[in-house]
Amino acid sequence: MSGRTASHTATSTGSPARGTAFRETMLGTLRLDDEDRTRRVRLDLTVSADRLLRLLGTTEARATGRIRIAGWADDPDAEGELEISPLARRRIRYRITFTAEGRRLTLDGWKSVTPRHPVASMTVLPYTLHEDGERIGTGTLRFPLGTQLLPFLASFRFPRQQDPDAFLPPRWRGEPGRTEVWYTTVTDPATGSGLWLHHELTAPADGSEPYAHGWAAVFPQDGPVRHSRFGPAKWTPEESGFSADGVAVRPGRLSGAAEGGGLRWDLTERPTDEPLFTFPRWSWRRPLLPAAQMLPAARATYDGTFTHDDTRLTLTAAPGASARIYGHGNARRWAWLHADLGGGDVLEIVAAVSMRPGLRRLPPLVFLRLRRQGRTWPRRPERSATGWAGVGRFRAGIALPTWTVTGRAGLRRIRVEVTQRADRTLALDYTDPDGRHATCHNSERADAHVLLERWWFGGWRTEAEWTLDGTAHAEVGTR
């Protein structure tokens, strides 16, 4: 999944190295070359590096966030990189790419660090705005010490780093009655289309030969959902991921075709976040639960092409994510959501009723993970499933076209409402290793409303709220 080298991150079998993450807000102005006015600008960034900051050297870091330019742009999916070199090169350089009125622009500038003016040189960022390599404007951003210094210092984290590629190799070791899945969902920002790539290994419970299969689907903004299956094909172990019937999932790339080439794709994948364990981390290492799901990277961007019939989509920095599932088969009922909330925030939900005796009569267990401003809530995934007072602290109402999840952990509570419109939803049949069947109803153009509240001085107050119109990825499964 990642183009990063092993020297920067540790694998899942070793001791993860420490990285650095922090948040920064800057305010300022922009003057476009073809205008005689000055526009106000606000830039909110989440910055992450695969190593500890090197004050005497140079640290390369990724940046995601939101840029707002008065009367012209508001892009919650800005991204780019920082070169942090305050002593070696005496500068901190920013290159941030964003969209304004359909135009792809790059903000490029640096803070020139000097001991003669330490405060000003570390807080003032003059920059140039480019389009296709040509200058179209200039401006200055400033870090407001009075209001942002304490939040900036408090935001620093030094998380353990794990290489997303380490989660791609197959988990299956020859046991009968197992299912393993590699799947990817993407939203094309240019057309609004959603993409779904599903790759699956099934080892039948009767001990017969395992087989590989899957499908690809596109959810156009205008027009019906289009999908096609590939396989079944003989399972051939692929050390780095999945490979069958000309379809492959390998580090940094997804490629393949279905329906004799009616659907074709060739995508590169770049992780922009750390792994996210929707289920407890131990359940991925030790498969004691009926199934477990995790994301090698909570967010990623995709470049490349996806062709269906006579339509060719060209993706550039399209947001999405890949995920992994390993278990004994599909649940009795389930609901799933992946929501890129913008600004580096992401929400992942799995709510399911197990097929196991004794568990299948329980209400859905909810595993909810909200990564916001570099922190993941609830802190432990078990909290949303069991809470402090047993099953039921988080509840799911699984139905179509609308399903909900509500719950509380600590001083926060959340309400999520997901709508999968019939014309944006694809129904597909799943076959379990024991031969039983389930039906999933998937939409890569679902709507979602997320309300996060915090208890504050005797009452609930809105902490954050998001509305996604056709950019949520969701699914409901039934039998």
Short mmCIF file of C-alpha atoms in Angstrom, two decimals:
data_model
loop_
_atom_site.label_atom_id
_atom_site.label_comp_id
_atom_site.label_asym_id
_atom_site.label_seq_id
_atom_site.Cartn_x
_atom_site.Cartn_y
_atom_site.Cartn_z
CA MET A 1 0.00 0.00 0.00
CA SER A 2 2.84 2.34 0.65
CA GLY A 3 5.75 3.67 -1.31
CA ARG A 4 7.63 4.36 1.90
CA THR A 5 10.76 2.37 2.54
CA ALA A 6 11.28 -0.03 5.38
CA SER A 7 14.00 2.19 6.81
CA HIS A 8 11.42 4.76 7.78
CA THR A 9 8.95 2.45 9.44
CA ALA A 10 9.07 -0.84 11.22
CA THR A 11 7.12 -3.89 10.23
CA SER A 12 4.47 -5.54 12.33
CA THR A 13 6.99 -8.16 13.48
CA GLY A 14 9.49 -5.68 14.89
CA SER A 15 9.39 -2.83 17.35
CA PRO A 16 7.75 0.12 15.65
CA ALA A 17 9.80 3.29 15.50
CA ARG A 18 8.49 6.60 16.77
CA GLY A 19 7.13 9.27 14.45
CA THR A 20 6.03 12.85 14.99
CA ALA A 21 2.62 14.42 14.51
CA PHE A 22 1.28 17.89 15.27
CA ARG A 23 -1.34 20.40 14.19
CA GLU A 24 -0.78 23.99 13.07
CA THR A 25 -3.07 26.88 12.18
CA MET A 26 -1.96 29.97 10.28
CA LEU A 27 -3.86 33.10 9.24
CA GLY A 28 -3.02 35.61 6.56
CA THR A 29 -3.77 37.12 3.20
CA LEU A 30 -3.57 36.39 -0.53
CA ARG A 31 -3.40 38.77 -3.47
CA LEU A 32 -4.07 37.26 -6.89
CA ASP A 33 -2.12 38.77 -9.79
CA ASP A 34 -5.30 39.50 -11.78
CA GLU A 35 -7.12 41.17 -8.87
CA ASP A 36 -6.75 44.48 -7.05
CA ARG A 37 -8.06 43.16 -3.73
CA THR A 38 -6.66 41.20 -0.79
CA ARG A 39 -8.36 38.03 0.39
CA ARG A 40 -8.25 36.58 3.90
CA VAL A 41 -6.74 33.09 4.25
CA ARG A 42 -6.85 30.41 6.96
CA LEU A 43 -4.76 27.25 6.77
CA ASP A 44 -5.31 24.35 9.21
CA LEU A 45 -2.80 21.50 8.87
CA THR A 46 -2.18 18.11 10.41
CA VAL A 47 1.49 17.24 9.93
CA SER A 48 3.02 13.78 10.33
CA ALA A 49 6.53 12.43 9.88
CA ASP A 50 7.77 8.85 9.95
CA ARG A 51 10.53 9.75 12.39
CA LEU A 52 11.27 12.03 15.32
CA LEU A 53 12.05 15.60 14.32
CA ARG A 54 15.74 16.17 13.62
CA LEU A 55 16.53 19.67 14.88
CA LEU A 56 20.08 19.46 13.55
CA GLY A 57 19.06 17.83 10.28
CA THR A 58 16.15 17.77 7.83
CA THR A 59 12.81 16.04 8.39
CA GLU A 60 10.39 15.35 5.54
CA ALA A 61 6.75 15.33 6.63
CA ARG A 62 3.29 14.92 5.13
CA ALA A 63 0.56 17.51 5.59
CA THR A 64 -3.20 17.31 5.20
CA GLY A 65 -5.85 19.79 6.20
CA ARG A 66 -8.14 22.58 5.15
CA ILE A 67 -7.53 25.88 3.41
CA ARG A 68 -10.09 28.68 3.28
CA ILE A 69 -9.73 31.73 1.07
CA ALA A 70 -12.48 34.30 1.48
CA GLY A 71 -14.91 34.33 -1.42
CA TRP A 72 -12.88 31.89 -3.49
CA ALA A 73 -11.90 28.53 -1.93
CA ASP A 74 -12.75 26.15 0.88
CA ASP A 75 -10.97 22.83 0.38
CA PRO A 76 -11.02 20.36 3.31
CA ASP A 77 -8.78 17.95 1.36
CA ALA A 78 -5.67 20.07 0.96
CA GLU A 79 -2.47 18.04 1.11
CA GLY A 80 1.23 18.38 0.58
CA GLU A 81 4.57 18.16 2.33
CA LEU A 82 6.83 20.05 4.71
CA GLU A 83 10.60 20.22 4.78
CA ILE A 84 11.49 20.94 8.41
CA SER A 85 15.13 22.06 8.55
CA PRO A 86 15.41 24.95 11.05
CA LEU A 87 19.19 24.70 11.58
CA ALA A 88 20.69 22.67 8.71
CA ARG A 89 19.05 24.76 5.97
CA ARG A 90 17.53 27.48 8.14
CA ARG A 91 14.08 27.10 6.70
CA ILE A 92 10.74 25.34 7.08
CA ARG A 93 9.24 24.89 3.62
CA TYR A 94 5.56 24.27 2.84
CA ARG A 95 4.14 22.91 -0.41
CA ILE A 96 0.37 22.52 -0.14
CA THR A 97 -1.89 21.54 -3.04
CA PHE A 98 -5.60 22.36 -3.04
CA THR A 99 -8.57 23.02 -5.32
CA ALA A 100 -10.27 26.38 -5.90
CA GLU A 101 -13.20 26.65 -8.33
CA GLY A 102 -12.06 23.45 -10.04
CA ARG A 103 -8.48 24.64 -10.45
CA ARG A 104 -5.59 22.67 -8.93
CA LEU A 105 -3.25 25.09 -7.17
CA THR A 106 -0.05 24.85 -5.12
CA LEU A 107 0.92 27.09 -2.21
CA ASP A 108 4.73 27.17 -2.01
CA GLY A 109 6.73 29.12 0.57
CA TRP A 110 9.06 28.87 3.53
CA LYS A 111 9.83 30.39 6.89
CA SER A 112 13.43 31.68 6.79
CA VAL A 113 14.82 30.89 10.24
CA THR A 114 17.34 33.37 11.63
CA PRO A 115 18.69 33.84 15.19
CA ARG A 116 18.45 37.62 14.83
CA HIS A 117 14.65 37.45 14.60
CA PRO A 118 13.73 34.06 16.07
CA VAL A 119 10.04 34.73 16.73
CA ALA A 120 9.20 36.44 13.45
CA SER A 121 11.24 34.03 11.34
CA MET A 122 9.51 31.00 12.88
CA THR A 123 5.98 32.40 12.61
CA VAL A 124 5.85 34.29 9.28
CA LEU A 125 5.38 32.36 6.02
CA PRO A 126 5.60 34.34 2.77
CA TYR A 127 4.37 32.23 -0.14
CA THR A 128 3.65 32.12 -3.85
CA LEU A 129 0.55 30.56 -5.39
CA HIS A 130 1.10 28.50 -8.57
CA GLU A 131 -1.12 26.93 -11.19
CA ASP A 132 0.54 24.51 -13.63
CA GLY A 133 3.91 25.89 -12.57
CA GLU A 134 2.96 29.51 -13.28
CA ARG A 135 2.65 32.13 -10.56
CA ILE A 136 -0.88 33.48 -10.07
CA GLY A 137 -0.57 35.25 -6.72
CA THR A 138 1.41 35.95 -3.55
CA GLY A 139 0.61 36.21 0.12
CA THR A 140 1.74 35.88 3.71
CA LEU A 141 0.59 33.58 6.50
CA ARG A 142 1.31 34.09 10.19
CA PHE A 143 1.17 31.77 13.16
CA PRO A 144 -0.92 33.59 15.84
CA LEU A 145 1.11 33.05 19.00
CA GLY A 146 -1.51 34.48 21.33
CA THR A 147 -4.25 32.00 20.45
CA GLN A 148 -2.48 29.03 18.87
CA LEU A 149 0.76 28.46 20.79
CA LEU A 150 -0.74 26.30 23.55
CA PRO A 151 -2.93 24.19 21.19
CA PHE A 152 0.09 23.79 18.91
CA LEU A 153 2.34 22.51 21.71
CA ALA A 154 -0.42 20.28 23.12
CA SER A 155 -1.01 18.68 19.71
CA PHE A 156 2.45 17.08 19.50
CA ARG A 157 2.35 13.28 19.46
CA PHE A 158 5.08 10.70 18.93
CA PRO A 159 3.15 7.65 17.67
CA ARG A 160 4.66 4.27 16.98
CA GLN A 161 5.10 3.78 13.25
CA GLN A 162 4.01 0.67 11.36
CA ASP A 163 4.51 0.03 7.67
CA PRO A 164 1.12 -0.36 5.91
CA ASP A 165 2.76 -2.88 3.56
CA ALA A 166 3.19 -5.25 6.50
CA PHE A 167 -0.58 -5.84 6.59
CA LEU A 168 -0.91 -6.85 2.92
CA PRO A 169 0.44 -10.45 2.97
CA PRO A 170 -2.23 -13.17 3.33
CA ARG A 171 -3.12 -14.29 6.85
CA TRP A 172 -4.52 -17.64 5.72
CA ARG A 173 -2.38 -20.67 6.66
CA GLY A 174 -4.37 -23.52 5.15
CA GLU A 175 -7.22 -23.85 7.65
CA PRO A 176 -10.64 -24.76 6.19
CA GLY A 177 -13.60 -22.48 6.74
CA ARG A 178 -11.87 -19.11 6.35
CA THR A 179 -12.44 -15.93 4.35
CA GLU A 180 -9.84 -13.23 3.70
CA VAL A 181 -10.56 -9.93 1.98
CA TRP A 182 -8.61 -7.01 0.52
CA TYR A 183 -10.93 -4.17 -0.47
CA THR A 184 -10.54 -0.57 -1.58
CA THR A 185 -13.07 2.27 -1.84
CA VAL A 186 -12.36 5.59 -3.55
CA THR A 187 -14.18 8.83 -4.40
CA ASP A 188 -13.11 10.64 -7.58
CA PRO A 189 -13.22 14.36 -6.66
CA ALA A 190 -13.39 15.42 -10.31
CA THR A 191 -16.54 13.49 -11.27
CA GLY A 192 -18.08 12.50 -7.94
CA SER A 193 -17.94 8.83 -8.94
CA GLY A 194 -17.32 6.16 -6.32
CA LEU A 195 -15.18 3.05 -6.88
CA TRP A 196 -15.18 -0.32 -5.12
CA LEU A 197 -12.56 -3.03 -5.62
CA HIS A 198 -13.14 -6.28 -3.70
CA HIS A 199 -10.59 -9.13 -3.66
CA GLU A 200 -11.39 -12.30 -1.71
CA LEU A 201 -9.89 -15.66 -0.78
CA THR A 202 -12.39 -18.35 0.27
CA ALA A 203 -11.29 -21.61 1.88
CA PRO A 204 -14.42 -23.86 1.97
CA ALA A 205 -15.31 -25.47 5.28
CA ASP A 206 -15.45 -28.95 3.69
CA GLY A 207 -11.72 -28.83 2.97
CA SER A 208 -12.04 -28.50 -0.81
CA GLU A 209 -9.65 -26.35 -2.83
CA PRO A 210 -9.50 -22.64 -1.89
CA TYR A 211 -10.34 -20.15 -4.60
CA ALA A 212 -9.87 -16.47 -5.29
CA HIS A 213 -12.50 -14.15 -6.73
CA GLY A 214 -13.90 -10.64 -6.44
CA TRP A 215 -15.43 -7.75 -8.30
CA ALA A 216 -15.08 -4.15 -9.33
CA ALA A 217 -17.86 -1.56 -9.30
CA VAL A 218 -18.24 2.07 -10.26
CA PHE A 219 -20.95 4.37 -8.94
CA PRO A 220 -21.24 7.28 -11.41
CA GLN A 221 -22.73 10.57 -10.31
CA ASP A 222 -25.08 10.37 -13.29
CA GLY A 223 -26.14 6.95 -14.47
CA PRO A 224 -26.63 3.44 -13.10
CA VAL A 225 -24.15 1.51 -10.98
CA ARG A 226 -21.85 -0.67 -13.09
CA HIS A 227 -20.08 -3.78 -11.78
CA SER A 228 -18.45 -7.02 -12.89
CA ARG A 229 -16.95 -10.07 -11.19
CA PHE A 230 -13.62 -11.80 -11.77
CA GLY A 231 -12.75 -15.41 -10.92
CA PRO A 232 -13.23 -17.83 -9.35
CA ALA A 233 -9.62 -18.80 -9.95
CA LYS A 234 -7.14 -21.12 -8.30
CA TRP A 235 -5.61 -19.54 -5.23
CA THR A 236 -1.89 -18.99 -5.63
CA PRO A 237 -0.20 -17.53 -2.54
CA GLU A 238 1.17 -14.04 -3.15
CA GLU A 239 3.71 -13.02 -0.52
CA SER A 240 3.09 -9.30 -0.97
CA GLY A 241 -0.72 -9.29 -1.25
CA PHE A 242 -3.35 -10.71 -3.61
CA SER A 243 -2.98 -12.04 -7.15
CA ALA A 244 -5.52 -14.03 -9.18
CA ASP A 245 -7.00 -14.05 -12.67
CA GLY A 246 -4.88 -11.06 -13.75
CA VAL A 247 -5.99 -8.97 -10.76
CA ALA A 248 -3.41 -7.85 -8.20
CA VAL A 249 -3.13 -5.97 -4.91
CA ARG A 250 0.50 -5.15 -4.19
CA PRO A 251 2.28 -2.46 -2.19
CA GLY A 252 1.41 0.88 -3.71
CA ARG A 253 -0.60 -0.49 -6.65
CA LEU A 254 -3.95 -2.05 -7.57
CA SER A 255 -4.48 -3.35 -11.08
CA GLY A 256 -6.70 -5.70 -13.02
CA ALA A 257 -9.65 -6.20 -15.34
CA ALA A 258 -13.03 -7.90 -15.29
CA GLU A 259 -15.65 -8.88 -17.86
CA GLY A 260 -13.09 -9.38 -20.57
CA GLY A 261 -11.74 -5.87 -20.10
CA GLY A 262 -15.11 -4.14 -19.85
CA LEU A 263 -13.85 -2.82 -16.53
CA ARG A 264 -10.14 -2.06 -16.15
CA TRP A 265 -8.14 -0.29 -13.49
CA ASP A 266 -4.57 0.66 -12.76
CA LEU A 267 -4.19 2.73 -9.60
CA THR A 268 -1.29 3.80 -7.44
CA GLU A 269 -1.98 4.15 -3.74
CA ARG A 270 -0.30 6.49 -1.26
CA PRO A 271 -1.16 6.19 2.43
CA THR A 272 -1.66 9.51 4.21
CA ASP A 273 -2.38 8.23 7.72
CA GLU A 274 -1.40 5.55 10.20
CA PRO A 275 -3.09 2.12 10.51
CA LEU A 276 -6.53 2.07 12.12
CA PHE A 277 -7.75 -1.01 13.97
CA THR A 278 -11.55 -1.01 13.92
CA PHE A 279 -11.56 -4.15 16.06
CA PRO A 280 -9.11 -4.60 18.97
CA ARG A 281 -5.54 -4.79 17.78
CA TRP A 282 -5.08 -8.20 19.41
CA SER A 283 -7.95 -9.64 17.33
CA TRP A 284 -5.92 -9.07 14.15
CA ARG A 285 -2.82 -10.74 15.58
CA ARG A 286 -4.78 -13.57 17.21
CA PRO A 287 -7.95 -14.54 15.28
CA LEU A 288 -10.10 -15.41 18.30
CA LEU A 289 -13.18 -13.44 17.18
CA PRO A 290 -15.46 -14.63 14.34
CA ALA A 291 -13.82 -11.97 12.16
CA ALA A 292 -11.67 -8.84 12.40
CA GLN A 293 -11.31 -5.77 10.20
CA MET A 294 -8.57 -3.12 10.02
CA LEU A 295 -7.21 -0.42 7.72
CA PRO A 296 -3.47 -0.52 6.92
CA ALA A 297 -3.82 3.27 6.53
CA ALA A 298 -6.86 5.16 7.77
CA ARG A 299 -6.70 7.40 4.70
CA ALA A 300 -4.99 7.16 1.33
CA THR A 301 -4.94 8.94 -2.02
CA TYR A 302 -5.16 7.31 -5.45
CA ASP A 303 -3.84 8.23 -8.87
CA GLY A 304 -4.39 6.39 -12.12
CA THR A 305 -7.21 5.25 -14.36
CA PHE A 306 -10.45 3.30 -14.06
CA THR A 307 -12.22 2.43 -17.32
CA HIS A 308 -15.74 1.11 -17.69
CA ASP A 309 -17.27 0.61 -21.13
CA ASP A 310 -16.31 3.74 -23.11
CA THR A 311 -15.77 5.95 -20.05
CA ARG A 312 -12.30 6.57 -18.66
CA LEU A 313 -11.84 8.11 -15.23
CA THR A 314 -8.47 9.71 -14.52
CA LEU A 315 -7.93 9.97 -10.79
CA THR A 316 -5.64 12.54 -9.21
CA ALA A 317 -5.18 12.53 -5.43
CA ALA A 318 -8.58 10.84 -5.06
CA PRO A 319 -9.39 10.17 -1.37
CA GLY A 320 -10.19 6.67 -0.17
CA ALA A 321 -8.82 3.76 1.81
CA SER A 322 -8.02 0.06 1.66
CA ALA A 323 -9.05 -2.38 4.36
CA ARG A 324 -8.47 -5.99 5.37
CA ILE A 325 -10.84 -8.62 6.76
CA TYR A 326 -10.00 -12.08 8.08
CA GLY A 327 -12.44 -14.49 9.65
CA HIS A 328 -14.83 -17.41 9.40
CA GLY A 329 -17.34 -15.78 7.06
CA ASN A 330 -19.93 -13.04 6.93
CA ALA A 331 -22.03 -11.88 9.87
CA ARG A 332 -25.73 -12.55 10.27
CA ARG A 333 -26.40 -8.83 9.77
CA TRP A 334 -23.96 -5.98 9.45
CA ALA A 335 -23.47 -2.32 8.60
CA TRP A 336 -20.21 -0.64 7.58
CA LEU A 337 -19.16 2.97 7.04
CA HIS A 338 -15.96 4.63 5.90
CA ALA A 339 -16.27 8.41 5.96
CA ASP A 340 -13.44 10.77 5.05
CA LEU A 341 -14.56 13.84 7.01
CA GLY A 342 -11.94 16.17 5.55
CA GLY A 343 -9.11 17.97 7.26
CA GLY A 344 -7.44 14.67 8.15
CA ASP A 345 -10.47 13.37 10.09
CA VAL A 346 -11.95 9.94 9.35
CA LEU A 347 -14.71 7.74 10.78
CA GLU A 348 -14.87 3.94 10.49
CA ILE A 349 -17.81 1.87 11.76
CA VAL A 350 -18.56 -1.85 11.74
CA ALA A 351 -21.79 -2.97 13.43
CA ALA A 352 -22.57 -6.67 13.24
CA VAL A 353 -24.54 -9.60 14.62
CA SER A 354 -22.47 -12.79 14.77
CA MET A 355 -23.56 -16.11 13.27
CA ARG A 356 -22.30 -17.99 16.34
CA PRO A 357 -24.85 -19.58 18.65
CA GLY A 358 -25.50 -17.44 21.69
CA LEU A 359 -24.26 -14.31 19.93
CA ARG A 360 -26.69 -14.17 17.02
CA ARG A 361 -29.59 -13.24 19.31
CA LEU A 362 -27.78 -10.19 20.67
CA PRO A 363 -28.23 -6.69 19.25
CA PRO A 364 -25.47 -5.56 16.87
CA LEU A 365 -22.07 -5.03 18.43
CA VAL A 366 -20.70 -1.65 17.35
CA PHE A 367 -17.02 -1.00 16.65
CA LEU A 368 -16.61 2.75 16.03
CA ARG A 369 -13.34 4.59 15.50
CA LEU A 370 -13.25 8.37 14.97
CA ARG A 371 -9.79 9.74 14.20
CA ARG A 372 -9.96 13.49 14.69
CA GLN A 373 -7.11 15.96 14.94
CA GLY A 374 -4.63 13.12 15.22
CA ARG A 375 -6.42 11.32 18.08
CA THR A 376 -8.66 8.26 17.91
CA TRP A 377 -11.90 8.08 19.93
CA PRO A 378 -12.92 5.95 21.75
CA ARG A 379 -9.40 5.29 22.93
CA ARG A 380 -9.91 1.52 22.85
CA PRO A 381 -12.14 -0.15 20.23
CA GLU A 382 -13.70 -2.41 22.87
CA ARG A 383 -15.36 0.63 24.43
CA SER A 384 -17.89 1.07 21.65
CA ALA A 385 -18.75 -2.65 21.67
CA THR A 386 -18.94 -3.29 25.42
CA GLY A 387 -18.55 0.06 27.18
CA TRP A 388 -18.17 0.24 30.93
CA ALA A 389 -21.59 -1.23 31.68
CA GLY A 390 -21.75 -4.10 29.20
CA VAL A 391 -23.21 -4.50 25.74
CA GLY A 392 -25.37 -1.63 24.55
CA ARG A 393 -23.43 1.56 25.29
CA PHE A 394 -23.32 2.05 21.50
CA ARG A 395 -26.38 1.03 19.51
CA ALA A 396 -26.99 0.43 15.82
CA GLY A 397 -30.27 0.48 13.97
CA ILE A 398 -29.53 -1.51 10.80
CA ALA A 399 -32.03 -0.92 8.00
CA LEU A 400 -32.33 0.42 4.47
CA PRO A 401 -32.27 3.03 3.07
CA THR A 402 -31.20 4.67 6.37
CA TRP A 403 -29.30 3.21 9.30
CA THR A 404 -27.98 4.82 12.47
CA VAL A 405 -25.37 4.43 15.18
CA THR A 406 -25.49 6.28 18.50
CA GLY A 407 -23.29 6.02 21.55
CA ARG A 408 -21.31 7.62 24.32
CA ALA A 409 -17.81 7.16 25.72
CA GLY A 410 -16.43 9.40 28.45
CA LEU A 411 -17.58 12.99 28.03
CA ARG A 412 -18.44 12.60 24.35
CA ARG A 413 -21.39 11.17 22.49
CA ILE A 414 -22.01 10.65 18.79
CA ARG A 415 -24.88 10.18 16.41
CA VAL A 416 -24.31 8.88 12.87
CA GLU A 417 -27.04 8.66 10.24
CA VAL A 418 -26.24 7.00 6.92
CA THR A 419 -28.53 7.00 3.89
CA GLN A 420 -27.99 4.63 0.97
CA ARG A 421 -30.30 5.70 -1.82
CA ALA A 422 -31.61 2.82 -3.92
CA ASP A 423 -30.29 4.25 -7.20
CA ARG A 424 -26.80 4.52 -5.67
CA THR A 425 -26.75 1.06 -4.09
CA LEU A 426 -25.56 -2.25 -5.50
CA ALA A 427 -26.81 -5.62 -4.15
CA LEU A 428 -24.38 -8.54 -4.42
CA ASP A 429 -24.39 -12.13 -3.19
CA TYR A 430 -21.72 -13.37 -0.78
CA THR A 431 -20.93 -17.07 -0.29
CA ASP A 432 -19.57 -18.14 3.09
CA PRO A 433 -16.99 -20.93 3.46
CA ASP A 434 -19.81 -23.22 4.68
CA GLY A 435 -21.80 -22.56 1.49
CA ARG A 436 -24.44 -20.32 3.04
CA HIS A 437 -25.29 -17.04 1.38
CA ALA A 438 -25.65 -13.40 2.42
CA THR A 439 -26.52 -10.27 0.47
CA CYS A 440 -24.64 -7.00 0.79
CA HIS A 441 -26.10 -3.66 -0.24
CA ASN A 442 -23.14 -1.41 -0.99
CA SER A 443 -23.02 2.28 -1.89
CA GLU A 444 -19.87 4.23 -2.66
CA ARG A 445 -22.00 7.38 -2.97
CA ALA A 446 -23.86 7.29 0.34
CA ASP A 447 -24.89 10.31 2.40
CA ALA A 448 -23.93 10.65 6.05
CA HIS A 449 -24.51 13.08 8.89
CA VAL A 450 -22.23 12.88 11.93
CA LEU A 451 -22.83 14.85 15.13
CA LEU A 452 -20.21 14.79 17.88
CA GLU A 453 -21.14 16.37 21.20
CA ARG A 454 -19.28 16.98 24.46
CA TRP A 455 -20.62 17.32 28.00
CA TRP A 456 -19.71 20.79 29.18
CA PHE A 457 -20.86 22.49 32.40
CA GLY A 458 -24.10 20.61 32.77
CA GLY A 459 -25.17 20.17 29.15
CA TRP A 460 -24.33 18.68 25.78
CA ARG A 461 -22.69 21.04 23.30
CA THR A 462 -21.80 20.42 19.67
CA GLU A 463 -18.07 19.78 19.33
CA ALA A 464 -18.07 18.95 15.61
CA GLU A 465 -20.56 18.20 12.87
CA TRP A 466 -20.08 16.81 9.39
CA THR A 467 -22.45 16.32 6.45
CA LEU A 468 -21.32 14.14 3.54
CA ASP A 469 -23.31 14.34 0.31
CA GLY A 470 -22.53 11.34 -1.86
CA THR A 471 -18.97 10.85 -0.58
CA ALA A 472 -19.52 8.30 2.21
CA HIS A 473 -18.76 4.61 1.62
CA ALA A 474 -21.33 2.34 3.26
CA GLU A 475 -22.81 -1.13 3.25
CA VAL A 476 -25.62 -3.12 4.85
CA GLY A 477 -25.58 -6.92 4.87
CA THR A 478 -28.57 -9.22 5.34
CA ARG A 479 -29.51 -12.89 5.11
#
